[in-house]
Amino acid sequence: MRSYNRDHYGWSPYICINRSLTDAQARDDGSPEPGLVSGAVLGAWRDAVCLGHGQRWTDVKAVRAAGVTYQNSSERPILVSIGVGGGAAAGFIYVSADNRSFVRISAIAASGAPSCASFIVPPRHYYQISNWSGTIWSELV
């Protein structure tokens, strides 16, 4: 299997996460023989897996709340960015592949100067933010 990645093809504005193409997927004719990836195949692959390409920022603050679990139900990774206002209690950011076992990936400081946090949510994964009292909650979807 060859890895067709952003370093080789110069996709500097995008982040491609843990994905690769087999030679058969890369060829227009479906042949299993090694070959060059076509522009059409490469473009479709980039559109499907690269963070930022074909996505836009959306303000979701009005429909999000601390302590509630949300799922990235898409087939693409999303980026979540929050502004934190330094609430009275510390908060945490959690992610999960199965909505049962959550991993704490970041902490939100209690009190102090406002700050921000951003994190990637892989396709079909879940995330939750506890004790969030910020003014910004946006997603690159």
PDB file of N, CA and C in Angstrom, residues 72-109:
ATOM      1  N   ASN A  72     -20.039  13.604  16.118  1.00  0.00           N
ATOM      2  CA  ASN A  72     -19.705  13.988  14.755  1.00  0.00           C
ATOM      3  C   ASN A  72     -20.238  12.853  13.882  1.00  0.00           C
ATOM      4  N   SER A  73     -21.433  13.009  13.365  1.00  0.00           N
ATOM      5  CA  SER A  73     -22.084  11.949  12.604  1.00  0.00           C
ATOM      6  C   SER A  73     -21.655  11.927  11.138  1.00  0.00           C
ATOM      7  N   SER A  74     -20.772  12.827  10.759  1.00  0.00           N
ATOM      8  CA  SER A  74     -20.332  12.885   9.365  1.00  0.00           C
ATOM      9  C   SER A  74     -19.238  11.850   9.096  1.00  0.00           C
ATOM     10  N   GLU A  75     -18.861  11.750   7.842  1.00  0.00           N
ATOM     11  CA  GLU A  75     -17.787  10.851   7.418  1.00  0.00           C
ATOM     12  C   GLU A  75     -16.438  11.568   7.397  1.00  0.00           C
ATOM     13  N   ARG A  76     -16.417  12.800   7.891  1.00  0.00           N
ATOM     14  CA  ARG A  76     -15.195  13.608   7.883  1.00  0.00           C
ATOM     15  C   ARG A  76     -14.860  14.078   9.290  1.00  0.00           C
ATOM     16  N   PRO A  77     -13.591  14.342   9.563  1.00  0.00           N
ATOM     17  CA  PRO A  77     -13.247  14.926  10.852  1.00  0.00           C
ATOM     18  C   PRO A  77     -13.776  16.357  10.935  1.00  0.00           C
ATOM     19  N   ILE A  78     -14.093  16.808  12.135  1.00  0.00           N
ATOM     20  CA  ILE A  78     -14.475  18.205  12.348  1.00  0.00           C
ATOM     21  C   ILE A  78     -13.522  18.811  13.370  1.00  0.00           C
ATOM     22  N   LEU A  79     -13.451  20.114  13.378  1.00  0.00           N
ATOM     23  CA  LEU A  79     -12.651  20.835  14.361  1.00  0.00           C
ATOM     24  C   LEU A  79     -13.615  21.637  15.219  1.00  0.00           C
ATOM     25  N   VAL A  80     -13.500  21.489  16.531  1.00  0.00           N
ATOM     26  CA  VAL A  80     -14.326  22.241  17.478  1.00  0.00           C
ATOM     27  C   VAL A  80     -13.428  23.271  18.140  1.00  0.00           C
ATOM     28  N   SER A  81     -13.894  24.504  18.225  1.00  0.00           N
ATOM     29  CA  SER A  81     -13.140  25.571  18.861  1.00  0.00           C
ATOM     30  C   SER A  81     -14.057  26.288  19.846  1.00  0.00           C
ATOM     31  N   ILE A  82     -13.584  26.401  21.086  1.00  0.00           N
ATOM     32  CA  ILE A  82     -14.388  27.076  22.110  1.00  0.00           C
ATOM     33  C   ILE A  82     -13.582  28.192  22.756  1.00  0.00           C
ATOM     34  N   GLY A  83     -14.288  29.237  23.146  1.00  0.00           N
ATOM     35  CA  GLY A  83     -13.706  30.289  23.960  1.00  0.00           C
ATOM     36  C   GLY A  83     -14.163  30.034  25.378  1.00  0.00           C
ATOM     37  N   VAL A  84     -13.239  30.011  26.306  1.00  0.00           N
ATOM     38  CA  VAL A  84     -13.587  29.724  27.692  1.00  0.00           C
ATOM     39  C   VAL A  84     -13.429  30.973  28.536  1.00  0.00           C
ATOM     40  N   GLY A  85     -14.393  31.177  29.410  1.00  0.00           N
ATOM     41  CA  GLY A  85     -14.426  32.397  30.194  1.00  0.00           C
ATOM     42  C   GLY A  85     -13.875  32.268  31.598  1.00  0.00           C
ATOM     43  N   GLY A  86     -13.275  31.132  31.936  1.00  0.00           N
ATOM     44  CA  GLY A  86     -12.713  30.978  33.274  1.00  0.00           C
ATOM     45  C   GLY A  86     -13.788  30.917  34.334  1.00  0.00           C
ATOM     46  N   GLY A  87     -14.608  29.900  34.303  1.00  0.00           N
ATOM     47  CA  GLY A  87     -15.694  29.746  35.267  1.00  0.00           C
ATOM     48  C   GLY A  87     -15.192  29.414  36.657  1.00  0.00           C
ATOM     49  N   ALA A  88     -16.121  29.199  37.572  1.00  0.00           N
ATOM     50  CA  ALA A  88     -15.776  28.928  38.972  1.00  0.00           C
ATOM     51  C   ALA A  88     -15.158  27.554  39.174  1.00  0.00           C
ATOM     52  N   ALA A  89     -15.484  26.598  38.324  1.00  0.00           N
ATOM     53  CA  ALA A  89     -14.954  25.244  38.462  1.00  0.00           C
ATOM     54  C   ALA A  89     -14.207  24.847  37.191  1.00  0.00           C
ATOM     55  N   ALA A  90     -13.199  24.008  37.338  1.00  0.00           N
ATOM     56  CA  ALA A  90     -12.452  23.522  36.180  1.00  0.00           C
ATOM     57  C   ALA A  90     -13.349  22.643  35.317  1.00  0.00           C
ATOM     58  N   GLY A  91     -13.104  22.658  34.035  1.00  0.00           N
ATOM     59  CA  GLY A  91     -13.849  21.811  33.110  1.00  0.00           C
ATOM     60  C   GLY A  91     -12.889  20.954  32.314  1.00  0.00           C
ATOM     61  N   PHE A  92     -13.454  20.023  31.550  1.00  0.00           N
ATOM     62  CA  PHE A  92     -12.629  19.114  30.764  1.00  0.00           C
ATOM     63  C   PHE A  92     -13.277  18.864  29.408  1.00  0.00           C
ATOM     64  N   ILE A  93     -12.449  18.485  28.444  1.00  0.00           N
ATOM     65  CA  ILE A  93     -12.927  18.094  27.124  1.00  0.00           C
ATOM     66  C   ILE A  93     -12.676  16.596  26.996  1.00  0.00           C
ATOM     67  N   TYR A  94     -13.724  15.875  26.588  1.00  0.00           N
ATOM     68  CA  TYR A  94     -13.657  14.423  26.457  1.00  0.00           C
ATOM     69  C   TYR A  94     -14.028  14.005  25.040  1.00  0.00           C
ATOM     70  N   VAL A  95     -13.432  12.917  24.556  1.00  0.00           N
ATOM     71  CA  VAL A  95     -13.827  12.309  23.286  1.00  0.00           C
ATOM     72  C   VAL A  95     -13.987  10.810  23.472  1.00  0.00           C
ATOM     73  N   SER A  96     -14.799  10.208  22.592  1.00  0.00           N
ATOM     74  CA  SER A  96     -15.061   8.769  22.677  1.00  0.00           C
ATOM     75  C   SER A  96     -15.369   8.228  21.288  1.00  0.00           C
ATOM     76  N   ALA A  97     -14.906   7.026  21.024  1.00  0.00           N
ATOM     77  CA  ALA A  97     -15.234   6.364  19.758  1.00  0.00           C
ATOM     78  C   ALA A  97     -16.560   5.631  19.846  1.00  0.00           C
ATOM     79  N   ASP A  98     -16.976   5.267  21.067  1.00  0.00           N
ATOM     80  CA  ASP A  98     -18.156   4.406  21.214  1.00  0.00           C
ATOM     81  C   ASP A  98     -19.250   4.980  22.115  1.00  0.00           C
ATOM     82  N   ASN A  99     -19.092   6.197  22.608  1.00  0.00           N
ATOM     83  CA  ASN A  99     -20.046   6.848  23.508  1.00  0.00           C
ATOM     84  C   ASN A  99     -20.155   6.139  24.865  1.00  0.00           C
ATOM     85  N   ARG A 100     -19.158   5.327  25.191  1.00  0.00           N
ATOM     86  CA  ARG A 100     -19.113   4.669  26.507  1.00  0.00           C
ATOM     87  C   ARG A 100     -17.811   4.969  27.241  1.00  0.00           C
ATOM     88  N   SER A 101     -16.696   4.780  26.555  1.00  0.00           N
ATOM     89  CA  SER A 101     -15.381   5.025  27.151  1.00  0.00           C
ATOM     90  C   SER A 101     -14.862   6.365  26.652  1.00  0.00           C
ATOM     91  N   PHE A 102     -14.863   7.364  27.520  1.00  0.00           N
ATOM     92  CA  PHE A 102     -14.410   8.700  27.151  1.00  0.00           C
ATOM     93  C   PHE A 102     -12.985   8.929  27.630  1.00  0.00           C
ATOM     94  N   VAL A 103     -12.230   9.645  26.832  1.00  0.00           N
ATOM     95  CA  VAL A 103     -10.855  10.009  27.157  1.00  0.00           C
ATOM     96  C   VAL A 103     -10.807  11.513  27.355  1.00  0.00           C
ATOM     97  N   ARG A 104     -10.233  11.942  28.479  1.00  0.00           N
ATOM     98  CA  ARG A 104     -10.076  13.379  28.723  1.00  0.00           C
ATOM     99  C   ARG A 104      -8.888  13.858  27.914  1.00  0.00           C
ATOM    100  N   ILE A 105      -9.118  14.822  27.022  1.00  0.00           N
ATOM    101  CA  ILE A 105      -8.042  15.292  26.146  1.00  0.00           C
ATOM    102  C   ILE A 105      -7.532  16.681  26.492  1.00  0.00           C
ATOM    103  N   SER A 106      -8.290  17.426  27.312  1.00  0.00           N
ATOM    104  CA  SER A 106      -7.848  18.768  27.660  1.00  0.00           C
ATOM    105  C   SER A 106      -8.585  19.253  28.902  1.00  0.00           C
ATOM    106  N   ALA A 107      -7.974  20.203  29.573  1.00  0.00           N
ATOM    107  CA  ALA A 107      -8.592  20.807  30.754  1.00  0.00           C
ATOM    108  C   ALA A 107      -8.908  22.269  30.469  1.00  0.00           C
ATOM    109  N   ILE A 108      -9.960  22.752  31.113  1.00  0.00           N
ATOM    110  CA  ILE A 108     -10.352  24.154  31.041  1.00  0.00           C
ATOM    111  C   ILE A 108     -10.122  24.731  32.432  1.00  0.00           C
ATOM    112  N   ALA A 109      -9.278  25.721  32.522  1.00  0.00           N
ATOM    113  CA  ALA A 109      -8.917  26.279  33.821  1.00  0.00           C
ATOM    114  C   ALA A 109     -10.091  26.974  34.500  1.00  0.00           C
TER     115      ALA A 109
END
